[in-house]
């Protein structure tokens, strides 16, 4: 035996642990936990103001956590558009959140620099 553990590359999160700092992982984990709590709040809230606050927070998080907000909140956001369509502010926030989730983070090159 060469003394090398053949299972070490298979451990979940191994490469992510090497490539990211502990603070990045903690920040990511904290963001996911917050998104999950906001989704629970959005799903169980009976008051429009509570749903509005949860959507506002999800919209802010969707800029940094596109995949996570999309994964956890997409279905609920679409449901909000259907159920709260009479509230323009809520509808706008949901559409902005969905745009954040689905848009690419790549910066566009200004057309003036292409000439």
Short mmCIF file of C-alpha atoms in Angstrom, two decimals:
data_model
loop_
_atom_site.label_atom_id
_atom_site.label_comp_id
_atom_site.label_asym_id
_atom_site.label_seq_id
_atom_site.Cartn_x
_atom_site.Cartn_y
_atom_site.Cartn_z
CA UNK A 1 0.00 0.00 0.00
CA UNK A 2 1.30 3.45 -0.88
CA UNK A 3 -0.25 4.99 2.21
CA UNK A 4 -2.49 7.30 0.14
CA UNK A 5 -6.15 7.25 1.03
CA UNK A 6 -8.01 6.57 -2.23
CA UNK A 7 -11.24 8.04 -0.85
CA UNK A 8 -9.97 11.54 -0.03
CA UNK A 9 -10.89 13.16 -3.38
CA UNK A 10 -14.44 11.87 -3.04
CA UNK A 11 -15.20 13.65 0.21
CA UNK A 12 -18.02 16.19 -0.40
CA UNK A 13 -16.85 19.78 -0.39
CA UNK A 14 -13.15 18.86 -0.52
CA UNK A 15 -12.25 21.07 -3.48
CA UNK A 16 -14.52 23.87 -2.36
CA UNK A 17 -12.75 23.80 1.00
CA UNK A 18 -9.40 24.13 -0.74
CA UNK A 19 -10.49 26.87 -3.11
CA UNK A 20 -12.50 29.05 -0.76
CA UNK A 21 -11.72 30.57 2.57
CA UNK A 22 -13.67 29.53 5.69
CA UNK A 23 -15.31 32.95 5.82
CA UNK A 24 -16.63 32.52 2.25
CA UNK A 25 -18.16 29.15 3.17
CA UNK A 26 -19.70 30.58 6.35
CA UNK A 27 -21.09 33.52 4.38
CA UNK A 28 -22.55 31.18 1.75
CA UNK A 29 -24.05 28.90 4.41
CA UNK A 30 -25.51 31.89 6.27
CA UNK A 31 -26.99 33.21 3.03
CA UNK A 32 -28.63 29.87 2.26
CA UNK A 33 -30.08 29.66 5.78
CA UNK A 34 -31.47 33.18 5.44
CA UNK A 35 -33.00 32.34 2.05
CA UNK A 36 -34.65 29.23 3.52
CA UNK A 37 -36.11 31.25 6.41
CA UNK A 38 -37.40 33.92 4.02
CA UNK A 39 -39.00 31.25 1.85
CA UNK A 40 -40.73 29.78 4.91
CA UNK A 41 -41.91 33.25 5.83
CA UNK A 42 -43.14 33.90 2.29
CA UNK A 43 -44.99 30.59 2.19
CA UNK A 44 -46.67 30.89 5.60
CA UNK A 45 -47.30 34.64 5.86
CA UNK A 46 -50.94 35.61 5.97
CA UNK A 47 -50.37 39.35 5.77
CA UNK A 48 -49.36 41.00 2.51
CA UNK A 49 -46.86 43.22 4.38
CA UNK A 50 -45.06 40.12 5.67
CA UNK A 51 -44.88 38.64 2.17
CA UNK A 52 -43.71 42.00 0.83
CA UNK A 53 -40.88 42.15 3.40
CA UNK A 54 -39.77 38.59 2.57
CA UNK A 55 -39.80 39.36 -1.17
CA UNK A 56 -37.83 42.56 -0.62
CA UNK A 57 -35.15 40.60 1.26
CA UNK A 58 -35.09 37.82 -1.35
CA UNK A 59 -34.70 40.44 -4.08
CA UNK A 60 -31.64 41.84 -2.30
CA UNK A 61 -30.14 38.37 -1.79
CA UNK A 62 -30.85 37.35 -5.39
CA UNK A 63 -28.05 39.63 -6.56
CA UNK A 64 -25.40 37.63 -4.69
CA UNK A 65 -27.11 34.23 -4.39
CA UNK A 66 -28.75 33.78 -7.80
CA UNK A 67 -28.78 29.98 -7.85
CA UNK A 68 -29.78 29.61 -4.20
CA UNK A 69 -32.70 32.06 -4.41
CA UNK A 70 -33.76 30.47 -7.70
CA UNK A 71 -33.60 26.98 -6.26
CA UNK A 72 -35.47 27.77 -3.06
CA UNK A 73 -37.85 30.56 -4.05
CA UNK A 74 -38.70 30.37 -7.76
CA UNK A 75 -41.97 28.44 -7.36
CA UNK A 76 -43.11 30.63 -4.47
CA UNK A 77 -42.29 33.83 -6.36
CA UNK A 78 -44.35 32.70 -9.33
CA UNK A 79 -47.20 31.80 -6.97
CA UNK A 80 -47.02 35.31 -5.48
CA UNK A 81 -47.36 36.87 -8.94
CA UNK A 82 -50.53 34.85 -9.49
CA UNK A 83 -52.06 35.37 -6.05
CA UNK A 84 -51.00 38.97 -5.37
CA UNK A 85 -51.18 40.31 -8.93
CA UNK A 86 -53.30 43.27 -7.82
CA UNK A 87 -50.39 44.62 -5.75
CA UNK A 88 -48.13 46.44 -8.21
CA UNK A 89 -45.25 46.88 -5.74
CA UNK A 90 -45.12 43.16 -4.92
CA UNK A 91 -45.35 42.21 -8.60
CA UNK A 92 -42.49 44.58 -9.50
CA UNK A 93 -40.28 43.21 -6.71
CA UNK A 94 -40.97 39.62 -7.78
CA UNK A 95 -40.18 40.39 -11.42
CA UNK A 96 -36.95 42.15 -10.39
CA UNK A 97 -36.01 39.14 -8.27
CA UNK A 98 -36.71 36.75 -11.14
CA UNK A 99 -34.62 38.92 -13.46
CA UNK A 100 -31.74 38.85 -10.97
CA UNK A 101 -32.01 35.05 -10.75
CA UNK A 102 -32.05 34.49 -14.49
CA UNK A 103 -29.65 37.16 -15.72
CA UNK A 104 -25.99 36.58 -16.35
CA UNK A 105 -23.47 38.25 -14.06
CA UNK A 106 -21.13 38.91 -16.99
CA UNK A 107 -20.39 42.55 -17.61
CA UNK A 108 -21.35 43.83 -21.03
CA UNK A 109 -18.58 45.39 -23.07
CA UNK A 110 -19.42 48.99 -23.98
CA UNK A 111 -19.94 49.33 -27.74
CA UNK A 112 -17.58 52.32 -27.92
CA UNK A 113 -14.60 50.09 -27.02
CA UNK A 114 -15.36 47.69 -29.88
CA UNK A 115 -14.49 50.18 -32.63
#
